[in-house]
mmCIF file of C-alpha atoms and ligand atoms in Angstrom:
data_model
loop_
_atom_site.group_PDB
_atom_site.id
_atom_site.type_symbol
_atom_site.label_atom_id
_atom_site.label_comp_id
_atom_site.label_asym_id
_atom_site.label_seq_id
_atom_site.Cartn_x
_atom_site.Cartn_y
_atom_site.Cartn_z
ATOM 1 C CA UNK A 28 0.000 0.000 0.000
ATOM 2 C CA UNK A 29 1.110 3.224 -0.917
ATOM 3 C CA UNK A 30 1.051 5.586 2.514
ATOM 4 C CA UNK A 31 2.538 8.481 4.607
ATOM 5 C CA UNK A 32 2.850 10.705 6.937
ATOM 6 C CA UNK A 33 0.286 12.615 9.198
ATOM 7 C CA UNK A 34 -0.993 13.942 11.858
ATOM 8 C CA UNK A 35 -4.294 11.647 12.246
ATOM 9 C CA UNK A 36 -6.913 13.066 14.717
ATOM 10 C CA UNK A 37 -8.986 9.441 15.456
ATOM 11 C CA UNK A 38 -11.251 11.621 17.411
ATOM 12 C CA UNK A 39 -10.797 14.968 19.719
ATOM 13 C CA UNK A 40 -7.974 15.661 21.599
ATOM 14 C CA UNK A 41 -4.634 14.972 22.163
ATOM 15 C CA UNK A 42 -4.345 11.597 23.092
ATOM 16 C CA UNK A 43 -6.686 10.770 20.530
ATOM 17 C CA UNK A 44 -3.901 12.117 17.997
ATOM 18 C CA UNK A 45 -0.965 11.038 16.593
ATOM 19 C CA UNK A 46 1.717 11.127 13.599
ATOM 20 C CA UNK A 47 1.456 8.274 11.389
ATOM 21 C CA UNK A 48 1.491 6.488 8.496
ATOM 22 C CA UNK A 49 -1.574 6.573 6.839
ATOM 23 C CA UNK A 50 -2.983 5.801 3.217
ATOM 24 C CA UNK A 51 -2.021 7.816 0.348
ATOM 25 C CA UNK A 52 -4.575 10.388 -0.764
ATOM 26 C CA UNK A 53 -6.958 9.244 -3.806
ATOM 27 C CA UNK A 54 -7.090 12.041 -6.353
ATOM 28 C CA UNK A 55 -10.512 12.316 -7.697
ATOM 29 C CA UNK A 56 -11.472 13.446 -11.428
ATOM 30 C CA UNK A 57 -12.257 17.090 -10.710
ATOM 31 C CA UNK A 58 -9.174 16.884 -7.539
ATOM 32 C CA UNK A 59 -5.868 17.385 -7.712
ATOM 33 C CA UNK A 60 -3.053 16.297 -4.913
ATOM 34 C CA UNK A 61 -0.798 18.535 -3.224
ATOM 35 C CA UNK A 62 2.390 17.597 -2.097
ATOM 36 C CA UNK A 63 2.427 19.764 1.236
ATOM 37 C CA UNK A 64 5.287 22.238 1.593
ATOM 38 C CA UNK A 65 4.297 23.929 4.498
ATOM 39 C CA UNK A 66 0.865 23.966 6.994
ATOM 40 C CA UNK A 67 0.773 27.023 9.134
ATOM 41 C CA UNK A 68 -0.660 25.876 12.644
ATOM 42 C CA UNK A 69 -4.461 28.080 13.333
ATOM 43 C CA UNK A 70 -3.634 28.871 16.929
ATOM 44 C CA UNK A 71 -7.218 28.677 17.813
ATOM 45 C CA UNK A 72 -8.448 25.935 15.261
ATOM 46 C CA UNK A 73 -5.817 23.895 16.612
ATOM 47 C CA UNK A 74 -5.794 24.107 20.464
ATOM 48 C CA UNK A 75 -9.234 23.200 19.434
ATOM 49 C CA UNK A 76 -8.560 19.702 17.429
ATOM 50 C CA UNK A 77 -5.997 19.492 20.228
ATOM 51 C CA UNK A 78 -8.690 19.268 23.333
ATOM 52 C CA UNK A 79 -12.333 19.806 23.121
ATOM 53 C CA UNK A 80 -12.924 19.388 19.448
ATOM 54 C CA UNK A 81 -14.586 21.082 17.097
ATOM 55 C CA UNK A 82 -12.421 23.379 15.238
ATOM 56 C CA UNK A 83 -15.586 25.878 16.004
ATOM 57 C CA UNK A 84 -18.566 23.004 15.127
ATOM 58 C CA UNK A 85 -16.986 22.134 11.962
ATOM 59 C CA UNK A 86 -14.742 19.105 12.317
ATOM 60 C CA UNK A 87 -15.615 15.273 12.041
ATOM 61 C CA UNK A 88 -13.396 12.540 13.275
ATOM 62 C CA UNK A 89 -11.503 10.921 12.306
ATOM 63 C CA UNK A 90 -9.772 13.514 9.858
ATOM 64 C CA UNK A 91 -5.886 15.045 9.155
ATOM 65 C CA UNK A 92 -6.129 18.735 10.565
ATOM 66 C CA UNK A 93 -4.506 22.055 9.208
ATOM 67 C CA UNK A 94 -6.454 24.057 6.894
ATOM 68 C CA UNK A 95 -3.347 26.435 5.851
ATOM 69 C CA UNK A 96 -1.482 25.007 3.493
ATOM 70 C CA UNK A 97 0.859 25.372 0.475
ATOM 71 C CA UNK A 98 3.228 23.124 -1.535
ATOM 72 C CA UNK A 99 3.414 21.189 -5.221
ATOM 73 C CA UNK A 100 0.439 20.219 -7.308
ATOM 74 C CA UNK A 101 1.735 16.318 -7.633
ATOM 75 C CA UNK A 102 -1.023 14.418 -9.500
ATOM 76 C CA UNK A 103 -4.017 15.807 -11.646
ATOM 77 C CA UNK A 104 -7.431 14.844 -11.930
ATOM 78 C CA UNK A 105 -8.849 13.697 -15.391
ATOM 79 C CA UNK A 106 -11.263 16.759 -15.788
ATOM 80 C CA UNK A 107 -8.052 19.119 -14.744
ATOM 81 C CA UNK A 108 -6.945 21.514 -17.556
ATOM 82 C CA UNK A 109 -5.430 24.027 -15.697
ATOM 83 C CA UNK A 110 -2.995 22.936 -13.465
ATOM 84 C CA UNK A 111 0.015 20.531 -13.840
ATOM 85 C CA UNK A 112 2.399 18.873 -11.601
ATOM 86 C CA UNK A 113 4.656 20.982 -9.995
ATOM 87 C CA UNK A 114 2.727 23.891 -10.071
ATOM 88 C CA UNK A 115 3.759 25.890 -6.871
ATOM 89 C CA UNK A 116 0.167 26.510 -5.336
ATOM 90 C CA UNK A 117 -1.962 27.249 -2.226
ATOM 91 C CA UNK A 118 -5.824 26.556 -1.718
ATOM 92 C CA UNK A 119 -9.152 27.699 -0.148
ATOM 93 C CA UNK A 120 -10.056 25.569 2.516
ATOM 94 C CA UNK A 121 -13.759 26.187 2.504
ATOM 95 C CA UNK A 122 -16.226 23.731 1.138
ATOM 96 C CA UNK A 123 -19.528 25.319 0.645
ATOM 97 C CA UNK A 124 -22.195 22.654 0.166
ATOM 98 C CA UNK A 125 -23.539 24.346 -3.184
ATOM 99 C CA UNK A 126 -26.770 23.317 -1.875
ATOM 100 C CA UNK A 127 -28.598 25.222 0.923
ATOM 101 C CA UNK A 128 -31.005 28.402 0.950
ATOM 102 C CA UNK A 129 -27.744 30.572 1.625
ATOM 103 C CA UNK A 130 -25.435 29.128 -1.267
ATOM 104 C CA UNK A 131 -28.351 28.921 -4.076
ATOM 105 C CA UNK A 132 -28.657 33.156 -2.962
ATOM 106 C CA UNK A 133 -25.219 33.918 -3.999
ATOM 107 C CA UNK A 134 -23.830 33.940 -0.124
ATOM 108 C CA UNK A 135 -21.515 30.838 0.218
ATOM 109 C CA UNK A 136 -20.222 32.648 3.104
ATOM 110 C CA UNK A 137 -23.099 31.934 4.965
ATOM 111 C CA UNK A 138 -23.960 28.161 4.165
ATOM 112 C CA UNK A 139 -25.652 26.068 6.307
ATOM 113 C CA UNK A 140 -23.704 23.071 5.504
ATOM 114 C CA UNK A 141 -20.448 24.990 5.669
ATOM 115 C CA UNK A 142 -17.384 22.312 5.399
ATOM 116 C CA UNK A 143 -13.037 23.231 5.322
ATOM 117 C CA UNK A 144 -10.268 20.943 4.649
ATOM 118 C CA UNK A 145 -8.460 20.333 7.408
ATOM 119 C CA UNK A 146 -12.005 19.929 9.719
ATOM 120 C CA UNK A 147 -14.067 18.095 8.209
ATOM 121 C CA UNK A 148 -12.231 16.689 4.705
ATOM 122 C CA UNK A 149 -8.108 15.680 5.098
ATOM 123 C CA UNK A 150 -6.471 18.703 5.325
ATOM 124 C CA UNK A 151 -2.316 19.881 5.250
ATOM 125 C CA UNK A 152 -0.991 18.391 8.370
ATOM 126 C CA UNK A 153 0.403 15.662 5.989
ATOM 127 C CA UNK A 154 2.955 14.821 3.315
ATOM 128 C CA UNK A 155 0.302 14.700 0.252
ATOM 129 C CA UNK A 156 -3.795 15.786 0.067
ATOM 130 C CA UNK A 157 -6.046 15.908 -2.208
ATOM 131 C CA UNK A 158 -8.225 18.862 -3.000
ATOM 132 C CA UNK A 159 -10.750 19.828 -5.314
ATOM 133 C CA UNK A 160 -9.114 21.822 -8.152
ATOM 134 C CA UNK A 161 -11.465 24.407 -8.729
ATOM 135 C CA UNK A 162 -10.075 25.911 -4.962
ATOM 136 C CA UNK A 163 -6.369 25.661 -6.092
ATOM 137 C CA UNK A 164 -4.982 29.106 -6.452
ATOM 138 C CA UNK A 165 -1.560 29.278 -8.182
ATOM 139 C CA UNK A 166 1.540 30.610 -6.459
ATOM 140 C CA UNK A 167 4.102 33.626 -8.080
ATOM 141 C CA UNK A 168 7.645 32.668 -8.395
ATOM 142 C CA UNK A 169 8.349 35.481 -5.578
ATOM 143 C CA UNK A 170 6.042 33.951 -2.427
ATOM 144 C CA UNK A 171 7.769 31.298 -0.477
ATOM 145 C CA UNK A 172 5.767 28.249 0.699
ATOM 146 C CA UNK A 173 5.847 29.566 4.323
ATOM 147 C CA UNK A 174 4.653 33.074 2.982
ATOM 148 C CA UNK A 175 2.061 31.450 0.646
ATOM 149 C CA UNK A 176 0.669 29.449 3.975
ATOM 150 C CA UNK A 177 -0.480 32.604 5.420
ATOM 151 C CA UNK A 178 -3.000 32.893 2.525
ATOM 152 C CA UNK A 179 -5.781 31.819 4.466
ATOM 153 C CA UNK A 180 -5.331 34.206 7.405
ATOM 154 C CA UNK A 181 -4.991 36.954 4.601
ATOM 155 C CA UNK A 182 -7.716 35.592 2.921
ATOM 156 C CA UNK A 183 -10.051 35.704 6.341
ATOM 157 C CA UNK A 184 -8.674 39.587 7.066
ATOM 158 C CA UNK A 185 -9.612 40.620 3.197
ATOM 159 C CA UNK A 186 -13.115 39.712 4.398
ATOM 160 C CA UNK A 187 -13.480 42.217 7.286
ATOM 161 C CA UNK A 188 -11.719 44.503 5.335
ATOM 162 C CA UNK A 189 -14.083 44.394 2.576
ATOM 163 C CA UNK A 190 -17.189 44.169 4.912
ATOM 164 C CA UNK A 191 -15.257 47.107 7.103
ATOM 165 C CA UNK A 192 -16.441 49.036 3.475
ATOM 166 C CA UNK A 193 -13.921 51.984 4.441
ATOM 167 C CA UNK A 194 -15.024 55.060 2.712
ATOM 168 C CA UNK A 195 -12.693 58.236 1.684
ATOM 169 C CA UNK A 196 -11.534 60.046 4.108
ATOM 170 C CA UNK A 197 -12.125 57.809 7.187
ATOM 171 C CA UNK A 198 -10.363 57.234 10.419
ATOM 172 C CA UNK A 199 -9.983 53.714 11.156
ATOM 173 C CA UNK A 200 -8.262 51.953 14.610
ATOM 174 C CA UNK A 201 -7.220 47.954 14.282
ATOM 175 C CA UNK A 202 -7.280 46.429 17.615
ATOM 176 C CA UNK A 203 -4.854 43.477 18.833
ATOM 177 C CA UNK A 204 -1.497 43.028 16.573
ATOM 178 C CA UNK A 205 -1.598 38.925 16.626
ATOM 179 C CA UNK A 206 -1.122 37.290 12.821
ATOM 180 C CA UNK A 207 -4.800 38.837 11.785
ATOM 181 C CA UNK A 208 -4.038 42.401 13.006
ATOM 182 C CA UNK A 209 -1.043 42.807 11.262
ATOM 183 C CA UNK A 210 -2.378 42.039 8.051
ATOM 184 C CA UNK A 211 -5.458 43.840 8.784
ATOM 185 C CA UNK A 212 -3.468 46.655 9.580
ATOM 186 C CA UNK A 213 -1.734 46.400 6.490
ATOM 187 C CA UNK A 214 -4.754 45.952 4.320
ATOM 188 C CA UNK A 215 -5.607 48.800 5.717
ATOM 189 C CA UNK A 216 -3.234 51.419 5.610
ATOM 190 C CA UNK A 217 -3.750 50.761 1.500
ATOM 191 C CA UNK A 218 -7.298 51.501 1.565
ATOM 192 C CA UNK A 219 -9.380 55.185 1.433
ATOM 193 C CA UNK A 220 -8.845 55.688 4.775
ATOM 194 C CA UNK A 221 -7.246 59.083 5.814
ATOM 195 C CA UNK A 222 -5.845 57.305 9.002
ATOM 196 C CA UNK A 223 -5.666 53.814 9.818
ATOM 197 C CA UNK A 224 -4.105 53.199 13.299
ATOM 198 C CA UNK A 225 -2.635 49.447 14.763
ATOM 199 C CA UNK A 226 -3.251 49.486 18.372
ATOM 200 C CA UNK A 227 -0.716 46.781 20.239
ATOM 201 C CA UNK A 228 0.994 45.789 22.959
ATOM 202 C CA UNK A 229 3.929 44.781 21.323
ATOM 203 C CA UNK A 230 6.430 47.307 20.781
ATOM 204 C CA UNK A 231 8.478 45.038 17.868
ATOM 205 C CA UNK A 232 5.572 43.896 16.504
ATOM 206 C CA UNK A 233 4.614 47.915 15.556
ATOM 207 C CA UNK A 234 7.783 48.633 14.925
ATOM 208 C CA UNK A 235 7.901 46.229 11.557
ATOM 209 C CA UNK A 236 4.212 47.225 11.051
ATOM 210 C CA UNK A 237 5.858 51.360 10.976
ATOM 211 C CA UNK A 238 8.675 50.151 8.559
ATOM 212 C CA UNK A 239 5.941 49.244 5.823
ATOM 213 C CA UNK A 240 4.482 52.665 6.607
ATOM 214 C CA UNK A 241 1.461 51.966 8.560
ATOM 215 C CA UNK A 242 0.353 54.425 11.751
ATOM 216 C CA UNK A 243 0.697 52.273 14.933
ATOM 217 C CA UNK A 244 -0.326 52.941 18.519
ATOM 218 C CA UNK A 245 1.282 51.232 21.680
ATOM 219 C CA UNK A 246 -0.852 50.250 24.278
ATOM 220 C CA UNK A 247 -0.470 49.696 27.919
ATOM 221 C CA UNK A 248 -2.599 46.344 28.977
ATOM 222 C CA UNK A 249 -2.627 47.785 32.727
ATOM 223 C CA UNK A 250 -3.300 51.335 32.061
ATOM 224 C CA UNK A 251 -5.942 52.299 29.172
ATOM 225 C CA UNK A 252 -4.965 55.965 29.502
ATOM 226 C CA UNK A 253 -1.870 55.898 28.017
ATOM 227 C CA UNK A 254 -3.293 55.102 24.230
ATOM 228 C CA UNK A 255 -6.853 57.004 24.871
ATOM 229 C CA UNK A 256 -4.948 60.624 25.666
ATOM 230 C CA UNK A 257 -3.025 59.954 22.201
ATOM 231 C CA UNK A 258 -6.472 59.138 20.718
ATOM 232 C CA UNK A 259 -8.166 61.916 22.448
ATOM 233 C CA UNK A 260 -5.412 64.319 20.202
ATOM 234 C CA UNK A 261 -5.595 62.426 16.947
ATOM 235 C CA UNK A 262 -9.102 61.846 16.225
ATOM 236 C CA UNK A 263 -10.841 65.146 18.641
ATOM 237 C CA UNK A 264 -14.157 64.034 16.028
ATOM 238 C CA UNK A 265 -13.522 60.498 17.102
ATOM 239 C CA UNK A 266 -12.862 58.053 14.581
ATOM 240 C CA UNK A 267 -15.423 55.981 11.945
ATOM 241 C CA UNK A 268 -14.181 52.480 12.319
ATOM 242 C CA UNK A 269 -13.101 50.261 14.754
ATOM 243 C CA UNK A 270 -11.649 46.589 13.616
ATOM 244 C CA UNK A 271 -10.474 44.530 16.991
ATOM 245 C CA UNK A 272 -9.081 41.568 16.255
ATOM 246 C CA UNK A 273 -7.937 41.287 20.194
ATOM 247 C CA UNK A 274 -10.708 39.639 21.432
ATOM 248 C CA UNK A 275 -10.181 41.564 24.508
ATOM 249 C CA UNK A 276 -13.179 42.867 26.071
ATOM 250 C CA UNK A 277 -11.355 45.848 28.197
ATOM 251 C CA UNK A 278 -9.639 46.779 24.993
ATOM 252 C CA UNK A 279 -12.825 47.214 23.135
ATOM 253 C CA UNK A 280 -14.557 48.800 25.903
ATOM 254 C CA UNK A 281 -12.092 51.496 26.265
ATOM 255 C CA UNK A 282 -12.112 52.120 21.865
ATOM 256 C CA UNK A 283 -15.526 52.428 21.595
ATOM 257 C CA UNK A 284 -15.306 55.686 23.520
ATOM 258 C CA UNK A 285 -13.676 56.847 20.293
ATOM 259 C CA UNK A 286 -16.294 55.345 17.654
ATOM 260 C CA UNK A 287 -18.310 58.622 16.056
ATOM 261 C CA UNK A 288 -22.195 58.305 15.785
ATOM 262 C CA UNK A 289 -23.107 56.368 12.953
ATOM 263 C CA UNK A 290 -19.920 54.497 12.923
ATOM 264 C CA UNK A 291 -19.228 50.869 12.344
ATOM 265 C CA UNK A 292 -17.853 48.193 14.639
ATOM 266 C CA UNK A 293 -16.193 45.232 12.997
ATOM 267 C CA UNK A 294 -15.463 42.351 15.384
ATOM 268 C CA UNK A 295 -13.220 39.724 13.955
ATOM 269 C CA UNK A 296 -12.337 38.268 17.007
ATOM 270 C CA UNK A 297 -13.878 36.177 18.999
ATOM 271 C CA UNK A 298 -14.036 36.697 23.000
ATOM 272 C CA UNK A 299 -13.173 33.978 25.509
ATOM 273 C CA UNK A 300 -16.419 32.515 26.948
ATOM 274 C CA UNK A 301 -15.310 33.060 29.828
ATOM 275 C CA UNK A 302 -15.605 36.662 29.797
ATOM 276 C CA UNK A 303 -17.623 38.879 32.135
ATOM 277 C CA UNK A 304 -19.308 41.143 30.441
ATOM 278 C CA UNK A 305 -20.861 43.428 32.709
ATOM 279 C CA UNK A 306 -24.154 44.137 30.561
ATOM 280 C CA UNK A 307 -24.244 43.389 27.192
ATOM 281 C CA UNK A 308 -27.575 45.579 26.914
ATOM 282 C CA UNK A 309 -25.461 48.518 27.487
ATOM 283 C CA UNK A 310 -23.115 47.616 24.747
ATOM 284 C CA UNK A 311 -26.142 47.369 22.270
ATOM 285 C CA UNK A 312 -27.745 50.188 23.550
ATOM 286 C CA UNK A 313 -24.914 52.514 23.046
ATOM 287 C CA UNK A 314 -24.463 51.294 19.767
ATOM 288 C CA UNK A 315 -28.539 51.692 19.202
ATOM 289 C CA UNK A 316 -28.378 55.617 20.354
ATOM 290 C CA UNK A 317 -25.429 56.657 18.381
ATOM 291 C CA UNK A 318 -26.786 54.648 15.123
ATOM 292 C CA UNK A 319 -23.292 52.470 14.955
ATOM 293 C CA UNK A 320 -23.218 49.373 13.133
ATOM 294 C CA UNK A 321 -22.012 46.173 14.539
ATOM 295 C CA UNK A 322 -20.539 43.575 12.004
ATOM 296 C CA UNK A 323 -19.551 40.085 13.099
ATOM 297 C CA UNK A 324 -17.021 38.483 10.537
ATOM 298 C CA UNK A 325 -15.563 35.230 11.531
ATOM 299 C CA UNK A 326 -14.240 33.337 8.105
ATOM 300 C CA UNK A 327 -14.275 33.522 4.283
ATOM 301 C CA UNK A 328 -15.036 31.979 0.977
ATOM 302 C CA UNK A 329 -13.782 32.781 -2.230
ATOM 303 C CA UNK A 330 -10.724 35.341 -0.949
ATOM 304 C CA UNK A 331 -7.754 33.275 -1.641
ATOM 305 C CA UNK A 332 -7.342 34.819 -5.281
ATOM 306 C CA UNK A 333 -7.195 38.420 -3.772
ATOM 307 C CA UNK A 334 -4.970 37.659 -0.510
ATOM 308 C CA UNK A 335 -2.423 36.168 -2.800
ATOM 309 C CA UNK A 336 -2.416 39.232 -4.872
ATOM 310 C CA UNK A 337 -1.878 41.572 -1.678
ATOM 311 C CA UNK A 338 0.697 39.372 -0.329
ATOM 312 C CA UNK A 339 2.567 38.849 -3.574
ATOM 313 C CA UNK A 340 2.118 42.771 -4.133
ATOM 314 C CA UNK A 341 4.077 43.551 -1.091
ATOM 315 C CA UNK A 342 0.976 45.965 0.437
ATOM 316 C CA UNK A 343 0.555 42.698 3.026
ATOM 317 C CA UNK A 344 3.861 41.604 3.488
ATOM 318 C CA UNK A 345 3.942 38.237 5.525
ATOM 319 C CA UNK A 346 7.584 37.906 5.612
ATOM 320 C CA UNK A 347 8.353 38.556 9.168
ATOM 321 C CA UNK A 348 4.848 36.563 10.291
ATOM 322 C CA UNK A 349 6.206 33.196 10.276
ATOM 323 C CA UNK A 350 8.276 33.073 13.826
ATOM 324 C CA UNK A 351 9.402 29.347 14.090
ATOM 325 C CA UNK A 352 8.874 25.790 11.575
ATOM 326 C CA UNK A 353 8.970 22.487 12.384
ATOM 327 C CA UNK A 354 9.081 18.899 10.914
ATOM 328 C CA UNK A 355 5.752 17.444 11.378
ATOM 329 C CA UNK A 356 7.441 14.414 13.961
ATOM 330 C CA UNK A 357 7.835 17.764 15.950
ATOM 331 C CA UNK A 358 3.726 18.732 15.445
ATOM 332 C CA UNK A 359 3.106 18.691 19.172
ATOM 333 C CA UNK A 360 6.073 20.423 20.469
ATOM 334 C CA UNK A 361 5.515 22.836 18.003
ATOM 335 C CA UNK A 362 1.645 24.039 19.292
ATOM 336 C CA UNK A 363 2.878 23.198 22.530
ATOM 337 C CA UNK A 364 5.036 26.138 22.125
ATOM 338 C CA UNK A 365 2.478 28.602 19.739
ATOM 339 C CA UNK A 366 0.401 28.452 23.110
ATOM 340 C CA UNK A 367 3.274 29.576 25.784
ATOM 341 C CA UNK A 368 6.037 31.146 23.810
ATOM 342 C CA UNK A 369 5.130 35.285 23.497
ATOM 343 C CA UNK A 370 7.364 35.488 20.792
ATOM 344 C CA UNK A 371 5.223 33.144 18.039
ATOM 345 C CA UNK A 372 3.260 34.150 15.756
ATOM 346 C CA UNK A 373 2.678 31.924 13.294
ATOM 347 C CA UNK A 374 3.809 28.721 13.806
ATOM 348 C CA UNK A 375 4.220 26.739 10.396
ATOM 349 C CA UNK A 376 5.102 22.826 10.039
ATOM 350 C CA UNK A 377 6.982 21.157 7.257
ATOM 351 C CA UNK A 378 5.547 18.197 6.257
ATOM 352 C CA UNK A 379 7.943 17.119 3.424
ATOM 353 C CA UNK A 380 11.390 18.536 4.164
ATOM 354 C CA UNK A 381 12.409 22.049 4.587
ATOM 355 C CA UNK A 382 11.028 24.015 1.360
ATOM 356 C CA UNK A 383 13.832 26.343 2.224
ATOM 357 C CA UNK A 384 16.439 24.050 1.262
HETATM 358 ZN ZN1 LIG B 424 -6.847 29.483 9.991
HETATM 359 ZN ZN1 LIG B 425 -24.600 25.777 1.427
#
């Protein structure tokens, strides 16, 4: 039998997990296999495969996690005319069924039967997978496999920044500067906005944002002060968007002092369940008596053609995302330390051999 290596969830959590040898993907008509390059580890997705399950209420067990992924096309599909082997490519994840009220009304976005590689179909946490082709976006000569792995996170940020619908002459602030707010940040600062500000914690981290000429912020976790008196001086009128990505309730409560009447908040990430919020009626009301708009985004469909283009144009350079690699033997030592290490980022693994070599 012809096999190899992955990371084989049999069911949730980690001792239901392991790296294996497993059957070689079948590649269907309309599919095409991937020989994986490099799988970026989904901090949240992952912890998730990793202990309670779920991957949100997507995933079904037994499957081969990791949903970002980049590498070789290595076999083609009888129906496939436009890709060959060796193509250098990446690939949206998300499986709309097609099928439901939402995907027969031209919003795939919001099916009902919503499926992703990697959750509920084999995904990139493995030497080879098969894919359907018409999801397989090719790569340019310029975007290494560990760049092109970011493409779903980019291709998840294009979607608030599209349904942020920044106008001319707005003020906009980005919230939290993990993986998503940098690139937000950076999607940005190329929009109509007058202003776009990062707000972060992380001094470095704003610091690489400033050298690809975006306005940043620092932020003191302890003491909100510090970035509202700057705000206070900036934006006197207040500002028209607010994008947090921080998922941290204080945080947010202490920006939407600055969001004008009529403005609109985009939340792209999601808060612990855990958190104690004090009244969400007074949230609501506030935003009901200054006319705001709230807009939940929480994935995409269809983006992967556009965040290629920004990252392979340079206006959302990934270059410095990708903080430490692995071999996938190394899988669980390597989100063992995306969850404690400050310093990571994005974590990516290397299923076949360092592409770097
Ligand atoms: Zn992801
Ligand atoms: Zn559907």
């Amino acid at each position: 039998m012809h096999t190899m290596k992955a990371l084989w969830h049999e069911a949730a959590g980690r001792s239901n997990a392991s790296i294996k040898m497993v059957p070689y993907p079948t590649c269907g008509d309309d599919e095409v296999i991937i020989k994986i390059m490099a799988c970026g580890i989904c901090k949240w997705a992952e912890i998730s495969h990793d202990t309670v399950g779920g991957g949100g209420t997507l995933a079904k067990y037994p499957v081969i996690t990791g949903h970002e992924f980049a590498g070789y096309v290595e076999e083609v599909g009888k129906l496939v005319t436009d890709l060959k082997a060796g193509d250098r490519v990446t690939a949206d994840n998300a499986i709309p069924c097609g099928n439901c009220w939402y995907c027969k009304n031209g919003k795939p976005l919001l099916c009902e039967n919503f499926g992703s590689y990697g959750h509920n179909k084999n995904g990139g946490f493995a030497q080879y997978m098969s894919i359907v082709a018409r999801n397989v976006v090719k790569l340019p000569e310029d975007l290494t496999f560990d760049q092109a792995s970011l493409a779903e996170p980019v291709a998840c940020a294009v979607e608030a920044f599209k349904r942020a619908d920044i106008q001319p002459g707005e003020n906009v602030l980005i919230s939290g500067m993990g993986p998503h707010g940098l690139i937000l940040a950076q999607l940005c600062s190329h929009s109509n906005a007058l202003h776009s500000v990062a707000i972060g914690l992380v001094e470095s981290r704003l610091k690489t944002l400033e050298s690809y000429g975006v306005e940043t912020l620092l932020s003191d976790r302890n003491d909100t002060s510090t970035h509202e008196t700057a705000l206070t001086k900036m934006f006197p009128n207040g500002v028209d968007c607010i994008i947090d990505t921080s998922g941290a309730w204080p945080m947010v409560q202490s920006l939407m002092k600055f969001l004008k009447k009529g403005g609109r908040f985009v939340q792209y990430g999601s808060y612990h369940s855990q958190i104690k919020m004090e009244s969400p009626a007074q949230f609501l009301n506030d935003l009901h008596f200054k006319n705001q708009t709230y807009v939940g985004v929480s994935c995409q469909v269809n983006n992967f053609p556009l965040a290629v283009e920004y990252m392979a144009t340079g206006k959302c350079n990934v270059s410095t995302l990708v903080t430490h690699t692995f071999d996938l033997d190394n899988y669980f030592e390597a989100l063992d330390l995306n969850k404690t290490d400050k310093s990571a980022l994005k974590v990516v693994i290397h299923p076949t051999g360092d592409p770097n070599k």
